[in-house]
């Protein structure tokens, strides 16, 4: 509940801290959530993934050349400090992601934008024009929702200056979204409403993003009433369902818990996991049906595809599949030359089958899943070193240093089925392809999927993509999750759903808290 009963403040509890508010730099879902509260994009999405206008007047259609998108900004847009928000701010923001002058700025969107976007220009203070090299199907869903930055606060900075604007990147006070930051401590981030928000000021006076060590601690706070909203660990669902002041809401998510294999041949793990037979054996040795029942308590489903079932391009008949078949897994390792050694660890040419598995500690499900993987692979004859880290340490080890054998993470997909930022060869250097996966057929199919806006044709293309990824299993999805939200009954109008839980939340300006 609110710390001050005379103020309408909503408190959300999360088991993860955030890295940055800067929408150009955001690389994790929790940073995306708070960034979206502060910075609106040209477009946004509803819970079902339908595009809606945000700073733009309407969702544009591509022009007759198939390459030009023209956005008209709403009249009277202002930053929270009263400065007009114009097309120059939009151009400035996208320049940070595409201009070679900012090439050292670590934006995860740079790779895809520089490959596909020719230029962005302002024809007048309320009109922005984007031109792509060719038809680029995901442009609106993938790149028209990035939050816009205020040019007058960041006038012509260098890449290094933007990356190290600690005050603004970690606690922005000049914003276009529903809220601006007033205070940040290690335990929470406090926000106040933006009086110049273009949809009207929030009905809340304030918002708090409160940070807990684990998801179980979030559940305790929901039960105690010290937070209003939080994601519920599946192990606590039954308990919280009986709490009088709480409602629980379960939603299907485009979020998968997956592991990715180190495939850089310059690393010891990459030389082991570069053999597809080894990767297939690892997945076959995991009893995911039991995992869903015992780790996720039924609040997840076994994944058969790299695309989530919520996607319009999902193929329910994708092959091959990997049911629990430990004997087949052992046979594949035998075939690959990894034979049981005297101590039970498999060996090949005197080398042990050994690699490190790294995972996060922020949720009980993550920790339990990591232990299931480690024990499954040890029974198969792998010498597994399990390393559990908090989220920040995990991201540094995986994303920045790429120091792992296998890493376990969750990933939340957007509305578009394109997965180039994670699995294209280009994303090794400019994206999220931390495992150095590369396959010419995958690159070709992903590229084809980008080059047409015909949905039926794109569905056929992504069915081929799913089949190829199922064959190669470089980063198999283990399960797709359900989101269980605990919401205090004093909260009204909280419209979280499948495609907006970690995105911008323009509907937050209509959320109310009413104490009875």
mmCIF file of N, CA and C in Angstrom, residues 272-273 275-285 325-340 344-348 353-355 376-383:
data_model
loop_
_atom_site.group_PDB
_atom_site.id
_atom_site.type_symbol
_atom_site.label_atom_id
_atom_site.label_comp_id
_atom_site.label_asym_id
_atom_site.label_seq_id
_atom_site.Cartn_x
_atom_site.Cartn_y
_atom_site.Cartn_z
ATOM 1 N N UNK A 272 32.886 -28.053 -28.046
ATOM 2 C CA UNK A 272 32.042 -29.177 -27.640
ATOM 3 C C UNK A 272 30.628 -29.005 -28.184
ATOM 4 N N UNK A 273 30.049 -27.826 -27.959
ATOM 5 C CA UNK A 273 28.640 -27.599 -28.267
ATOM 6 C C UNK A 273 28.407 -27.243 -29.732
ATOM 7 N N UNK A 275 28.832 -29.238 -32.041
ATOM 8 C CA UNK A 275 28.310 -30.473 -32.643
ATOM 9 C C UNK A 275 26.809 -30.553 -32.372
ATOM 10 N N UNK A 276 26.000 -30.529 -33.411
ATOM 11 C CA UNK A 276 24.549 -30.524 -33.246
ATOM 12 C C UNK A 276 24.063 -31.759 -32.494
ATOM 13 N N UNK A 277 24.772 -32.887 -32.606
ATOM 14 C CA UNK A 277 24.361 -34.097 -31.885
ATOM 15 C C UNK A 277 24.441 -33.886 -30.376
ATOM 16 N N UNK A 278 25.451 -33.159 -29.941
ATOM 17 C CA UNK A 278 25.573 -32.857 -28.510
ATOM 18 C C UNK A 278 24.405 -31.981 -28.074
ATOM 19 N N UNK A 279 24.079 -30.954 -28.867
ATOM 20 C CA UNK A 279 22.981 -30.044 -28.502
ATOM 21 C C UNK A 279 21.647 -30.785 -28.479
ATOM 22 N N UNK A 280 21.423 -31.654 -29.445
ATOM 23 C CA UNK A 280 20.179 -32.429 -29.451
ATOM 24 C C UNK A 280 20.105 -33.362 -28.253
ATOM 25 N N UNK A 281 21.228 -33.958 -27.897
ATOM 26 C CA UNK A 281 21.265 -34.867 -26.752
ATOM 27 C C UNK A 281 20.922 -34.131 -25.459
ATOM 28 N N UNK A 282 21.438 -32.930 -25.306
ATOM 29 C CA UNK A 282 21.163 -32.166 -24.088
ATOM 30 C C UNK A 282 19.664 -31.933 -23.918
ATOM 31 N N UNK A 283 18.983 -31.559 -24.998
ATOM 32 C CA UNK A 283 17.550 -31.276 -24.884
ATOM 33 C C UNK A 283 16.745 -32.550 -24.654
ATOM 34 N N UNK A 284 17.134 -33.631 -25.301
ATOM 35 C CA UNK A 284 16.413 -34.897 -25.123
ATOM 36 C C UNK A 284 16.543 -35.448 -23.700
ATOM 37 N N UNK A 285 17.557 -35.024 -22.982
ATOM 38 C CA UNK A 285 17.789 -35.573 -21.644
ATOM 39 C C UNK A 285 17.017 -34.828 -20.552
ATOM 40 N N UNK A 325 13.817 -38.392 -23.774
ATOM 41 C CA UNK A 325 14.318 -39.674 -24.260
ATOM 42 C C UNK A 325 15.799 -39.811 -23.890
ATOM 43 N N UNK A 326 16.085 -40.112 -22.632
ATOM 44 C CA UNK A 326 17.489 -40.162 -22.194
ATOM 45 C C UNK A 326 18.315 -41.221 -22.910
ATOM 46 N N UNK A 327 17.687 -42.336 -23.308
ATOM 47 C CA UNK A 327 18.451 -43.365 -24.016
ATOM 48 C C UNK A 327 18.898 -42.853 -25.382
ATOM 49 N N UNK A 328 18.007 -42.168 -26.075
ATOM 50 C CA UNK A 328 18.367 -41.589 -27.374
ATOM 51 C C UNK A 328 19.440 -40.518 -27.196
ATOM 52 N N UNK A 329 19.347 -39.739 -26.119
ATOM 53 C CA UNK A 329 20.357 -38.720 -25.841
ATOM 54 C C UNK A 329 21.729 -39.363 -25.650
ATOM 55 N N UNK A 330 21.775 -40.446 -24.884
ATOM 56 C CA UNK A 330 23.047 -41.134 -24.652
ATOM 57 C C UNK A 330 23.611 -41.689 -25.954
ATOM 58 N N UNK A 331 22.727 -42.220 -26.809
ATOM 59 C CA UNK A 331 23.183 -42.777 -28.082
ATOM 60 C C UNK A 331 23.782 -41.688 -28.976
ATOM 61 N N UNK A 332 23.200 -40.486 -28.958
ATOM 62 C CA UNK A 332 23.731 -39.383 -29.762
ATOM 63 C C UNK A 332 25.130 -38.983 -29.272
ATOM 64 N N UNK A 333 25.328 -38.947 -27.972
ATOM 65 C CA UNK A 333 26.662 -38.627 -27.463
ATOM 66 C C UNK A 333 27.661 -39.720 -27.808
ATOM 67 N N UNK A 334 27.228 -40.978 -27.737
ATOM 68 C CA UNK A 334 28.098 -42.077 -28.169
ATOM 69 C C UNK A 334 28.507 -41.879 -29.621
ATOM 70 N N UNK A 335 27.518 -41.558 -30.441
ATOM 71 C CA UNK A 335 27.773 -41.365 -31.872
ATOM 72 C C UNK A 335 28.753 -40.220 -32.109
ATOM 73 N N UNK A 336 28.666 -39.183 -31.267
ATOM 74 C CA UNK A 336 29.558 -38.019 -31.404
ATOM 75 C C UNK A 336 30.942 -38.280 -30.814
ATOM 76 N N UNK A 337 31.156 -39.490 -30.277
ATOM 77 C CA UNK A 337 32.473 -39.844 -29.763
ATOM 78 C C UNK A 337 32.672 -39.592 -28.290
ATOM 79 N N UNK A 338 31.610 -39.170 -27.586
ATOM 80 C CA UNK A 338 31.708 -38.921 -26.146
ATOM 81 C C UNK A 338 31.272 -40.177 -25.405
ATOM 82 N N UNK A 339 32.270 -40.913 -24.893
ATOM 83 C CA UNK A 339 32.015 -42.194 -24.235
ATOM 84 C C UNK A 339 32.167 -42.068 -22.721
ATOM 85 N N UNK A 340 31.392 -42.854 -21.951
ATOM 86 C CA UNK A 340 31.512 -42.784 -20.489
ATOM 87 C C UNK A 340 32.928 -43.107 -20.035
ATOM 88 N N UNK A 344 32.422 -41.722 -14.628
ATOM 89 C CA UNK A 344 31.054 -41.410 -15.021
ATOM 90 C C UNK A 344 30.944 -40.224 -15.955
ATOM 91 N N UNK A 345 31.992 -39.390 -16.042
ATOM 92 C CA UNK A 345 31.991 -38.253 -16.959
ATOM 93 C C UNK A 345 32.433 -38.727 -18.336
ATOM 94 N N UNK A 346 31.704 -38.351 -19.351
ATOM 95 C CA UNK A 346 32.055 -38.757 -20.719
ATOM 96 C C UNK A 346 33.344 -38.063 -21.167
ATOM 97 N N UNK A 347 34.047 -38.763 -22.037
ATOM 98 C CA UNK A 347 35.320 -38.252 -22.537
ATOM 99 C C UNK A 347 35.421 -38.534 -24.036
ATOM 100 N N UNK A 348 36.248 -37.705 -24.689
ATOM 101 C CA UNK A 348 36.586 -37.956 -26.094
ATOM 102 C C UNK A 348 38.037 -37.555 -26.294
ATOM 103 N N UNK A 353 33.833 -34.131 -21.067
ATOM 104 C CA UNK A 353 32.664 -33.370 -21.533
ATOM 105 C C UNK A 353 32.259 -32.441 -20.393
ATOM 106 N N UNK A 354 32.778 -31.239 -20.434
ATOM 107 C CA UNK A 354 32.651 -30.320 -19.304
ATOM 108 C C UNK A 354 32.332 -28.907 -19.814
ATOM 109 N N UNK A 355 31.375 -28.248 -19.165
ATOM 110 C CA UNK A 355 31.119 -26.839 -19.441
ATOM 111 C C UNK A 355 30.375 -26.214 -18.269
ATOM 112 N N UNK A 376 20.110 -33.154 -14.941
ATOM 113 C CA UNK A 376 19.803 -33.955 -16.136
ATOM 114 C C UNK A 376 21.065 -34.219 -16.932
ATOM 115 N N UNK A 377 21.883 -33.206 -17.091
ATOM 116 C CA UNK A 377 23.088 -33.351 -17.899
ATOM 117 C C UNK A 377 24.170 -34.137 -17.155
ATOM 118 N N UNK A 378 24.205 -34.016 -15.849
ATOM 119 C CA UNK A 378 25.158 -34.852 -15.093
ATOM 120 C C UNK A 378 24.805 -36.334 -15.226
ATOM 121 N N UNK A 379 23.504 -36.654 -15.183
ATOM 122 C CA UNK A 379 23.097 -38.055 -15.374
ATOM 123 C C UNK A 379 23.485 -38.552 -16.755
ATOM 124 N N UNK A 380 23.555 -37.636 -17.715
ATOM 125 C CA UNK A 380 23.938 -37.991 -19.076
ATOM 126 C C UNK A 380 25.441 -38.194 -19.206
ATOM 127 N N UNK A 381 26.191 -37.734 -18.212
ATOM 128 C CA UNK A 381 27.640 -37.885 -18.251
ATOM 129 C C UNK A 381 28.396 -36.601 -18.489
ATOM 130 N N UNK A 382 27.738 -35.444 -18.269
ATOM 131 C CA UNK A 382 28.396 -34.151 -18.447
ATOM 132 C C UNK A 382 28.891 -33.659 -17.094
ATOM 133 N N UNK A 383 30.091 -33.144 -17.066
ATOM 134 C CA UNK A 383 30.632 -32.504 -15.868
ATOM 135 C C UNK A 383 30.185 -31.044 -15.903
#
